[in-house]
Coordinates of C-alpha atoms and ligand atoms in Angstrom, one line a residue:
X202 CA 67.1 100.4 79.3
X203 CA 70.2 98.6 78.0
X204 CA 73.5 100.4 77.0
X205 CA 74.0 100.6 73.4
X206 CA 77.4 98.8 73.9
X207 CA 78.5 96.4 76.8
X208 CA 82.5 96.8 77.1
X209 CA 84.0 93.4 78.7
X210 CA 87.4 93.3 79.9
X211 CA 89.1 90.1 79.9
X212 CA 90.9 89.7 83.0
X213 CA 90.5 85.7 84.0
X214 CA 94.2 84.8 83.1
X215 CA 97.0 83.8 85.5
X216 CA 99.9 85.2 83.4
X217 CA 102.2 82.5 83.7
X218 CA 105.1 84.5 82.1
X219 CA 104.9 86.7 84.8
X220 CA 105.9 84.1 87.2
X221 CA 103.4 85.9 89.8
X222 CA 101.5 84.3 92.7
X223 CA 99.7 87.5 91.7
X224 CA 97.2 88.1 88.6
X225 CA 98.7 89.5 86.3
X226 CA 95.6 92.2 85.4
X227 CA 96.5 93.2 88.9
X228 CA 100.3 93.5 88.3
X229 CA 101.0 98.0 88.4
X230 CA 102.3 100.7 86.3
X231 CA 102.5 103.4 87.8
X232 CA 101.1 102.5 90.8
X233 CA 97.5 101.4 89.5
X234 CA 96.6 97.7 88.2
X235 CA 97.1 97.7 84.3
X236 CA 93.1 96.9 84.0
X237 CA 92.2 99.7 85.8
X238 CA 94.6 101.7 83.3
X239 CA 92.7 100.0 80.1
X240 CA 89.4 100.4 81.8
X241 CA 89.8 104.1 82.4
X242 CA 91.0 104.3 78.7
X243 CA 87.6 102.6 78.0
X244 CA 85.7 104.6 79.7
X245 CA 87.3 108.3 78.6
X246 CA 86.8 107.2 74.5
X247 CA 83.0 106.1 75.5
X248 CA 83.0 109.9 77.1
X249 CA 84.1 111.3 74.1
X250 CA 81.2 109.5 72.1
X251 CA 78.7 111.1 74.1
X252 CA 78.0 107.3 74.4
X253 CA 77.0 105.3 77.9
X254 CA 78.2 102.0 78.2
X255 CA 78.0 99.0 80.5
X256 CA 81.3 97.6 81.8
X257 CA 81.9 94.2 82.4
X258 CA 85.5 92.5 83.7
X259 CA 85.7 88.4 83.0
X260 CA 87.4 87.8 86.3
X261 CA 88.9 83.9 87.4
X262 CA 92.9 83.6 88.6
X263 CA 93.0 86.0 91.8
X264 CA 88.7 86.3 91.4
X265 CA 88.7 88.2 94.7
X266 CA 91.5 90.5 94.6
X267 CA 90.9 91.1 91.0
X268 CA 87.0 92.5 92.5
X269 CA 88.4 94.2 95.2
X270 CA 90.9 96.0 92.9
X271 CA 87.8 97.2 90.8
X272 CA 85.6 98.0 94.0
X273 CA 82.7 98.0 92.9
X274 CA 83.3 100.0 90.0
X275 CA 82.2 97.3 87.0
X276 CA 80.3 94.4 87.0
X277 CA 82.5 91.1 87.2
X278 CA 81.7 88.0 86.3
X279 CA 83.6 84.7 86.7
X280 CA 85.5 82.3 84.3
X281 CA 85.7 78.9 86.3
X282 CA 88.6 77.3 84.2
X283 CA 90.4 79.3 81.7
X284 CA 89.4 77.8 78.4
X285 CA 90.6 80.8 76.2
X286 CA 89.5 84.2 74.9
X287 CA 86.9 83.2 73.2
X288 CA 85.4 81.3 76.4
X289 CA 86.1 84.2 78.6
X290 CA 84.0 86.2 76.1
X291 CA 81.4 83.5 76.6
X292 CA 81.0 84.3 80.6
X293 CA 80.0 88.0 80.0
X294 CA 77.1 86.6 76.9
X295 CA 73.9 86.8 79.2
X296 CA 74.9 90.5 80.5
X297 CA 76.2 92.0 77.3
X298 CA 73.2 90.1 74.9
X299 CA 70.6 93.1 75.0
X300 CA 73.6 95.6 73.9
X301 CA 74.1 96.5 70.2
X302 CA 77.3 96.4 70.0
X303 CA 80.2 94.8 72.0
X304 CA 83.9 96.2 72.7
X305 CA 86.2 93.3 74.0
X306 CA 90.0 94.2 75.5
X307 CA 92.4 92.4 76.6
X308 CA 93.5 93.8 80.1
X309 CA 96.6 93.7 79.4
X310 CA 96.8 96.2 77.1
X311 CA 97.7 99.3 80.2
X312 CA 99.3 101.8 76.9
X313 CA 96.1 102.0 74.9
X314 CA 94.7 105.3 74.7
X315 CA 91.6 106.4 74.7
X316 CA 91.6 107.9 71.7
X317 CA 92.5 104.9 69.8
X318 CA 89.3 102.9 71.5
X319 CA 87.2 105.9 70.3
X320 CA 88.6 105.5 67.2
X321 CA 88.1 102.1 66.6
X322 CA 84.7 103.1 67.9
X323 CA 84.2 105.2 65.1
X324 CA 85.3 103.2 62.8
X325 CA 82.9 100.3 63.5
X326 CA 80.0 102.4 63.4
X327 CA 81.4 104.2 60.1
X328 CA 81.3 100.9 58.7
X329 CA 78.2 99.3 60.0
X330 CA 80.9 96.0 60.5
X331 CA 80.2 92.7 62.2
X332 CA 83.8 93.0 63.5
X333 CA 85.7 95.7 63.5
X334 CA 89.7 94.8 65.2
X335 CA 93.0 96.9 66.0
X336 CA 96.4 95.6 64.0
X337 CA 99.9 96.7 64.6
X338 CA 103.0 96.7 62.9
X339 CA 105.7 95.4 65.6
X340 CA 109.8 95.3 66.1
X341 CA 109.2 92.1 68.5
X342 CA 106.2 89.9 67.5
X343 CA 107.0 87.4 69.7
X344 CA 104.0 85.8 71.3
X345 CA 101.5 87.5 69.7
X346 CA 98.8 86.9 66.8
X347 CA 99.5 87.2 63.3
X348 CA 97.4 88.9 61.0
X349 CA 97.4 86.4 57.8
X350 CA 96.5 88.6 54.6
X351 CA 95.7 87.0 50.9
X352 CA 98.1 88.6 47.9
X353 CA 95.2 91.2 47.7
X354 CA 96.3 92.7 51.2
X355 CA 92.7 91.4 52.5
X356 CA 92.6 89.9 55.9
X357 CA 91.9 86.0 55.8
X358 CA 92.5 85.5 59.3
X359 CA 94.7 85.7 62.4
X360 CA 97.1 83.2 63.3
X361 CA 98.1 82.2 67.1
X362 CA 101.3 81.7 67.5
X363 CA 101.2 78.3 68.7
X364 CA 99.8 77.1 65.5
X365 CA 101.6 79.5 63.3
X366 CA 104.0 78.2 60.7
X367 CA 107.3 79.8 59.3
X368 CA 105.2 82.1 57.1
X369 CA 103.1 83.2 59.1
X370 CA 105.6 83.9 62.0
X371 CA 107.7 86.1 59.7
X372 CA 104.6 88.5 59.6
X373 CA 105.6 91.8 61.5
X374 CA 101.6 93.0 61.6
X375 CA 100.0 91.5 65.0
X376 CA 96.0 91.2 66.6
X377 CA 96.6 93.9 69.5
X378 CA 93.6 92.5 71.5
X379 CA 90.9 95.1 71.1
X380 CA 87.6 94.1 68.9
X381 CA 84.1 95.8 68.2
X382 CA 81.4 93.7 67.5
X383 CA 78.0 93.5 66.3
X384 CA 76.1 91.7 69.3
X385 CA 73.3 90.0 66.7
X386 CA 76.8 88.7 65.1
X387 CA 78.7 88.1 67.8
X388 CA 76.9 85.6 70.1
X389 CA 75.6 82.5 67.6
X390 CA 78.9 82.6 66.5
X391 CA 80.8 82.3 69.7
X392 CA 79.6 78.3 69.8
X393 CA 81.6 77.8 66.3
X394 CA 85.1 78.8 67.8
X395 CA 86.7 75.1 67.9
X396 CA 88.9 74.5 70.5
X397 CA 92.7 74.8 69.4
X398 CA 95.1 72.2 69.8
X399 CA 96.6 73.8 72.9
X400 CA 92.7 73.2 74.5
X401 CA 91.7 76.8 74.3
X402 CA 89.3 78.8 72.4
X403 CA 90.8 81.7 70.6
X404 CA 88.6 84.9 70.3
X405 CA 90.8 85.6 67.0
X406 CA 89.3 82.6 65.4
X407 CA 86.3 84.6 65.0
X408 CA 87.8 86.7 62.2
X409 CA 88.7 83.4 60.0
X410 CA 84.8 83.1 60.6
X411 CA 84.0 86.6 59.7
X412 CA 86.1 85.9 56.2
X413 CA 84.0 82.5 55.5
X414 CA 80.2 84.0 56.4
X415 CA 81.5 87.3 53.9
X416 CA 80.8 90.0 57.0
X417 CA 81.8 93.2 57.2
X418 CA 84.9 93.1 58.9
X419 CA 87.3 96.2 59.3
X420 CA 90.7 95.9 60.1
X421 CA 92.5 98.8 62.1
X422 CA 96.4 99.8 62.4
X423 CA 97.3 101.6 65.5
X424 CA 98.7 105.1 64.8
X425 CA 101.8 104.4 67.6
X426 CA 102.6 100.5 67.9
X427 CA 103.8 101.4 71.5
X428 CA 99.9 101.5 72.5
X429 CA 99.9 97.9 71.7
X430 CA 102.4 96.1 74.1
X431 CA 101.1 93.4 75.1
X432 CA 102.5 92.9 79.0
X433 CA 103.4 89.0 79.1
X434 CA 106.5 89.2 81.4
X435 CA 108.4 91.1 84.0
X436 CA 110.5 92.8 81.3
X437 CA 107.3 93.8 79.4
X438 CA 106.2 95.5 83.0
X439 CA 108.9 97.5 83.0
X440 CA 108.7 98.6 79.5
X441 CA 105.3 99.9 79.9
X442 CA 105.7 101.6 83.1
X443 CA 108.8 103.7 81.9
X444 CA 106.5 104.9 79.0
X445 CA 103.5 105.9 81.5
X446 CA 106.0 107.6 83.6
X447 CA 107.1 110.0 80.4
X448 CA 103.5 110.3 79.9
X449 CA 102.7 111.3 83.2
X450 CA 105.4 113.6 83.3
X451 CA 104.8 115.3 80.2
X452 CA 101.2 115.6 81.1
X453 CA 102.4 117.6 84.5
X454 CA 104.8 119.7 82.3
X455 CA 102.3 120.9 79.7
X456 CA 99.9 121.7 83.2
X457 CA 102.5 124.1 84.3
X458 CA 104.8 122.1 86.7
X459 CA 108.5 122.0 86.4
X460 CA 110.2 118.7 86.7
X461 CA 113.6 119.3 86.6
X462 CA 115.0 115.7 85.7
X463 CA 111.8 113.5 84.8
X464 CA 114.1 110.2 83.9
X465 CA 114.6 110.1 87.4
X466 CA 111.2 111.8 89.1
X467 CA 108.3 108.8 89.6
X468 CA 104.6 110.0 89.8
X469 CA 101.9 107.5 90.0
X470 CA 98.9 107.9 87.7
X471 CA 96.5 109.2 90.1
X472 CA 98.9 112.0 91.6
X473 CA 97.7 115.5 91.1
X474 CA 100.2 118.5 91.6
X475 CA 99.3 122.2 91.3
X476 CA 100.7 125.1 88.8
X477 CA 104.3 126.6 89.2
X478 CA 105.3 123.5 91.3
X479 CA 108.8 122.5 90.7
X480 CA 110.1 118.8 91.2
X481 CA 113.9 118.3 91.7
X482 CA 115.3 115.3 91.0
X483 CA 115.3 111.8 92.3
X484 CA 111.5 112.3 93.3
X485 CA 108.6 109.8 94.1
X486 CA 104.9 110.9 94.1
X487 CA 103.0 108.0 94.7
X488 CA 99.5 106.4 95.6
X489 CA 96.7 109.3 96.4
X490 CA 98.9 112.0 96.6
X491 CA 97.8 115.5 95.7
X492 CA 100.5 118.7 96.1
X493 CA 99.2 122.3 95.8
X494 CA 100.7 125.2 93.7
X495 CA 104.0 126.7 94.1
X496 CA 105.9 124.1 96.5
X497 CA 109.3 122.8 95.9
X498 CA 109.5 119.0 96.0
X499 CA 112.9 117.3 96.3
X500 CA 115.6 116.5 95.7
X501 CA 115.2 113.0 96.8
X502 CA 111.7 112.6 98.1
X503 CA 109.6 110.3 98.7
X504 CA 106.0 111.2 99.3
X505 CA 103.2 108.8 99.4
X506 CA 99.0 108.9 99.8
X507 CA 100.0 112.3 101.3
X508 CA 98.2 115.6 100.7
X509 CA 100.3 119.2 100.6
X510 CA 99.2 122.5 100.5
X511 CA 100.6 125.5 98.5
X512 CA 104.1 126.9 99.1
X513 CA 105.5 124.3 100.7
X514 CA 109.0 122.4 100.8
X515 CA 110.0 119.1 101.7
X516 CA 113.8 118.0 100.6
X517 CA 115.2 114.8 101.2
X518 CA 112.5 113.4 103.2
X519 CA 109.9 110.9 103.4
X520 CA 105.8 111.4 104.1
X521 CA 103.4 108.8 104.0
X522 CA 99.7 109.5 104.9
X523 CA 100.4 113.0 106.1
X524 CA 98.9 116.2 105.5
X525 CA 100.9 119.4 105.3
X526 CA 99.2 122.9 105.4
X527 CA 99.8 125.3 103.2
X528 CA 103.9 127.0 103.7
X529 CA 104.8 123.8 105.4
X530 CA 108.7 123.3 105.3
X531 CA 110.4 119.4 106.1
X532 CA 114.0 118.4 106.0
X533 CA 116.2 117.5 104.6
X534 CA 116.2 114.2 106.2
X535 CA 113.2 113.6 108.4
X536 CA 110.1 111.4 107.8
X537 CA 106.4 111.9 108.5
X538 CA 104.0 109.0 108.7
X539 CA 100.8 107.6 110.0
X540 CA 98.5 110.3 110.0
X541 CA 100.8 113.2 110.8
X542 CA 99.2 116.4 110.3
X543 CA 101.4 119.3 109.5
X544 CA 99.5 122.9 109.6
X545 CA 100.4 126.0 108.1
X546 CA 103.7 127.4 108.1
X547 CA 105.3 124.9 110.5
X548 CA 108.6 123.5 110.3
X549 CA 109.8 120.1 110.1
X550 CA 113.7 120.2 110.2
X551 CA 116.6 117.4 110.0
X552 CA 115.9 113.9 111.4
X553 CA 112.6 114.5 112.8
X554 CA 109.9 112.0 113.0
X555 CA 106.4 112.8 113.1
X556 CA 103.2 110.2 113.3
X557 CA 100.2 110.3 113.7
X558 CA 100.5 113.4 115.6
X559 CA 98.9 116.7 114.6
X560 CA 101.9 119.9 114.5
X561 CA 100.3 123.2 115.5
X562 CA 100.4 126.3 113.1
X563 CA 104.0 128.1 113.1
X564 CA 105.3 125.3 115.3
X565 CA 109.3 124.9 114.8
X566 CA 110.8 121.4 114.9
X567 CA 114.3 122.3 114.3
X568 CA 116.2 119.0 114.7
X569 CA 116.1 115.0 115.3
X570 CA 113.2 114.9 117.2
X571 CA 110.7 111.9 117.9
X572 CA 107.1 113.2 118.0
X573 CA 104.3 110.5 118.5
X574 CA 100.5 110.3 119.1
X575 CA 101.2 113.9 120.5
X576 CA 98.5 117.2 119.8
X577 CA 101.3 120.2 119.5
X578 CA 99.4 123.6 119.9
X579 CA 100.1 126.5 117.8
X580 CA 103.9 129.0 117.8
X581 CA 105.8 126.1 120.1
X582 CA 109.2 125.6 120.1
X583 CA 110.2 122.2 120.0
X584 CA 114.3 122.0 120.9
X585 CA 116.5 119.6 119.4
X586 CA 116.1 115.8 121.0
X587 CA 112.9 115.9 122.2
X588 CA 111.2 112.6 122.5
X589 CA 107.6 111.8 123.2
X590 CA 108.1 108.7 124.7
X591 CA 104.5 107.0 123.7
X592 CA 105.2 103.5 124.0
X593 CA 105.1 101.8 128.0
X594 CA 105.6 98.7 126.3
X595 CA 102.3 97.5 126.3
X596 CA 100.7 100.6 125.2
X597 CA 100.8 103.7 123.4
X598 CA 99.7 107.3 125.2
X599 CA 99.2 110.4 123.9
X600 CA 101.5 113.7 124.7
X601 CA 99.4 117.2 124.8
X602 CA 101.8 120.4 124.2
X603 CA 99.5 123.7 125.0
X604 CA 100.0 126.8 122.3
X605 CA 103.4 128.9 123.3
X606 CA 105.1 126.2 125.0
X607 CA 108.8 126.5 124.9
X608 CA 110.3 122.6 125.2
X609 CA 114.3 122.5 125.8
X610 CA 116.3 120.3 124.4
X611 CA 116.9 116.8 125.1
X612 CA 113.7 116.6 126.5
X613 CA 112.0 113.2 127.0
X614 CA 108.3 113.6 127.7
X615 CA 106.6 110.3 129.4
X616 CA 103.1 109.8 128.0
X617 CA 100.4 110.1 128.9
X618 CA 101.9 113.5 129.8
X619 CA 100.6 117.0 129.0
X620 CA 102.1 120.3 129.0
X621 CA 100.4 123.5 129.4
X622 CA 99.8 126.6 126.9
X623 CA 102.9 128.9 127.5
X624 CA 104.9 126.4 129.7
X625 CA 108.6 126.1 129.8
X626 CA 110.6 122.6 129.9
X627 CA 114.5 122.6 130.9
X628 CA 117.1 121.1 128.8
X629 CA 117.8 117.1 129.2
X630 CA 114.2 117.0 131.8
X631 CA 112.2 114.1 132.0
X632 CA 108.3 114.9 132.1
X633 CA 106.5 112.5 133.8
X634 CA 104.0 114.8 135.3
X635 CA 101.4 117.2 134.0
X636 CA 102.9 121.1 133.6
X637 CA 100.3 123.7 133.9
X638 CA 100.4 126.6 131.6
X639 CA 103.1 129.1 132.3
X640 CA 105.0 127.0 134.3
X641 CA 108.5 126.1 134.2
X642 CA 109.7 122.2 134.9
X643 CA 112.9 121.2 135.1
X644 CA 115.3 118.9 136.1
X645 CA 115.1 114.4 136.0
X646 CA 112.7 113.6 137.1
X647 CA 111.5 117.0 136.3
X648 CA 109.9 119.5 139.1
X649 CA 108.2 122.7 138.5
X650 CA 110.1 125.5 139.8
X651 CA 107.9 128.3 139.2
X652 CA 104.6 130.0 137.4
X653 CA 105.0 132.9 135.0
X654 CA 104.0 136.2 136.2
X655 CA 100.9 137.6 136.1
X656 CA 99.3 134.7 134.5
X657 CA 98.0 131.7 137.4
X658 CA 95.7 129.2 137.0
Ligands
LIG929 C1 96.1 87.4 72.8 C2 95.6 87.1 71.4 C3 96.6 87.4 70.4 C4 97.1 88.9 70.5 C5 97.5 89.1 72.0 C6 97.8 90.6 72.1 C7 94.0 85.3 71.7 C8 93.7 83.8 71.5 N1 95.2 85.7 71.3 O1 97.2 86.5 73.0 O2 96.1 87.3 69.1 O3 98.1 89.2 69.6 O4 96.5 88.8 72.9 O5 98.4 90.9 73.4 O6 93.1 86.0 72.1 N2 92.1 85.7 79.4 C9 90.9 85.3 80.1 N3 90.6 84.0 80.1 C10 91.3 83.1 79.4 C11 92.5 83.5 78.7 C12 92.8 84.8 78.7 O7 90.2 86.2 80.6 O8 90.9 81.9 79.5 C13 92.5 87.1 79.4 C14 93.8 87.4 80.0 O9 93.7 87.7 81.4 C15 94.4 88.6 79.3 C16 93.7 88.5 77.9 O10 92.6 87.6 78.1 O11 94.0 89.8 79.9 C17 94.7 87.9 76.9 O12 95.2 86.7 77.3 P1 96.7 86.3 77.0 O13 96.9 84.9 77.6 O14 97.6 87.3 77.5 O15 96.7 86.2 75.4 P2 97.9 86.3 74.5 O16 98.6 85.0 74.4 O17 98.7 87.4 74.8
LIG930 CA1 98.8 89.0 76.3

């Protein structure tokens, strides 16, 4: 059975005022395309009508990396050459005809909420209309449509701003780019949208239509003109991700985590952090990252597509696509990466670098240490300087350190290289041989002197 409403997302443009080699739909605030901001906007006011809807992005400049971006998660469907809004409506007719209704967005619209769409919603259903469109009155109309309204305050029409006159550009009250329509009304009328002087076909020429035929047609002001910035240009970018970012934050604060300076703490839109959490200043949370309850992030931190347990504490550092346990400690000053698995109450001091290396429970790693493609057991002592020392040149090996193991300082250990549960390593020795458990090796390059009592292999 077909949706009630088909929601298409109009996504085919290049953005030339972006300058990009990059589409601009694909262009992110806080770290997430703006369309999959306005289509997760979409999707939350369809929720909150108790309504399914089908979801359909008009895809052309950067086709493939637009798709990929969505993965899967809407249909796309292709505008070969970029004729306007009104073509790119066009694409999506033959999958959107059976629906009753139509919602049509630009995509770059990433500050709508989703309570405005459900309003709008609302609206258009309240008033059985044919078209039912979003208005807003602007500081900085620039490059946007003008809604034209006769001395009775009724709409008449909306004006590009190529074709606008002086009148008309004086108008403060814009098209923000978001429409409801009535499907039966919608489609014959697409075909009477004449192509504009600057070769396009404007979607907004359909309200001038909606006037002549005598429709129903609803105009709607945005309760906060800041939902309908339009991003053109690099400058626009940057407006809209500083007011996502004091969204973000607030949302986090009213959860119950402290952020000590939000101007300067950055968390992408997808980050979750737990209760009682506090963020110091100077902070990044970016990509997937997701941080338990009670840790203590910052100051200056960078932490990215990394997953933390409770209680921990990183300061000054930087993790990337690392895990940390819960009551894991780092810094200040180090950096984990690459798969670096930190378990539970271990300790990641000053310039230490961990990757893809897994960091055994209660392990100590006090000071600038190089630890790479190792397995470190459980309660080891890791003494300052220690390198694994992965790379031959050619390839990379992997270091094994057994539970207990005691490793002096300054020691360089040549992988592939293990060293047994409960052994011993001098300070300054150079392991290029297997140490059994309990043993002691010392010395460059490094002998084993003797076996603990009481406990041979
Ligand atoms: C559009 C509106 C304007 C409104 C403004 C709000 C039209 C004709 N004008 O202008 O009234 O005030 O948005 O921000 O609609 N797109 C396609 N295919 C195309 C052209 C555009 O898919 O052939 C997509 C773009 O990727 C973009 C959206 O449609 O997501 C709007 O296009 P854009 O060029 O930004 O329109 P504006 O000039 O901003
Ligand atoms: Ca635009």
């Amino acid at each position: 059975m077909q949706d009630d409403w088909t929601a298409i997302i109009l996504a085919a443009g290049l953005g030339k005022r972006m300058r990009s080699k990059k589409a601009k739909a694909l262009h992110t605030i806080a770290g997430r395309p703006m369309l999959l901001h306005v289509l997760a906007a979409v999707r939350e006011a369809f929720a909150s009508h108790d309504t399914n809807a089908s979801h359909v992005a008009v895809v052309g400049h950067g086709a493939e990396q637009v798709e990929a971006a969505l993965d899967g998660s809407v249909r796309c469907v292709r505008q070969a050459e970029q004729l306007g809004t009104g073509n790119a409506v066009a694409q999506a007719e033959s999958v959107a005809k059976a629906s009753l209704h139509v919602l049509v967005l630009n995509a770059d619209l990433p500050l709508i909420s989703p309570d405005t769409i459900a309003g709008l919603i609302t609206r258009h259903l309240e008033e059985n209309a044919d078209l039912t469109f979003l208005t807003a009155v602007v500081a900085d109309a620039r490059g946007q449509g003008r809604i034209r309204r006769d001395a009775a305050g009724r709409v008449t029409g909306i004006v590009e701003e190529a074709e606008a006159d002086s009148a008309a550009l004086a108008g403060s009250e814009v098209n923000v780019g978001i429409y409801c329509f009535r499907g039966e009304w919608l489609w014959p009328r697409l075909s009477r949208i004449e192509r504009s002087a600057a070769g396009e076909y404007y979607v907004t020429d359909l309200v001038g239509i909606a006037v002549n035929d005598g429709t129903t047609l609803v105009a709607v002001p945005v309760d906060d003109a800041v939902e309908a910035l339009g991003i053109n240009d690099r400058t626009q970018l940057a407006q809209a991700e500083a007011v996502m970012r004091e969204r973000i934050c607030r949302r986090h604060m009213l959860a119950g985590v402290t952020i000590v300076d939000p101007a300067t703490t950055y968390i992408d839109a997808d980050v979750t952090i737990g209760m009682d959490t506090t963020l110091h200043p100077s902070t990044s949370l970016l990509g997937r990252t997701s941080i338990g309850e009670d840790c203590e992030i910052g100051p200056d931190c960078r932490i990215a597509d990394s997953t933390l347990g409770d209680r921990c504490r990183v300061v000054s550092s930087a993790v990337e696509d690392s895990t940390l346990e819960d009551g894991v400690s780092v810094g200040p000053y180090s950096h984990l990466r690459g798969g670096a698995h930190i378990c539970s109450g271990a300790h990641i001091g000053n310039y230490a670098e961990v990757k893809n290396s897994r960091i055994g429970r209660n392990t100590k790693m006090g000071h600038f240490s190089y630890v790479g493609d190792a397995q470190v057991g459980d309660d080891v002592n890791i003494g300052a300087g220690t390198i694994t020392c992965n790379f031959d040149g050619a390839r990379k090996h992997r270091t094994v350190i057994g539970d207990g193991a005691f490793i002096g300082s300054d020691t360089m250990l040549i992988a592939p290289v293990e060293v047994g549960a409960g052994a011993r390593t001098g300070a300054g020795s150079v392991i290029n041989h297997d140490v059994p458990p309990n043993a002691l090796a010392v010395g460059v390059p490094a002998r084993i002197r003797r076996k603990k009592e009481g406990r041979n292999e």
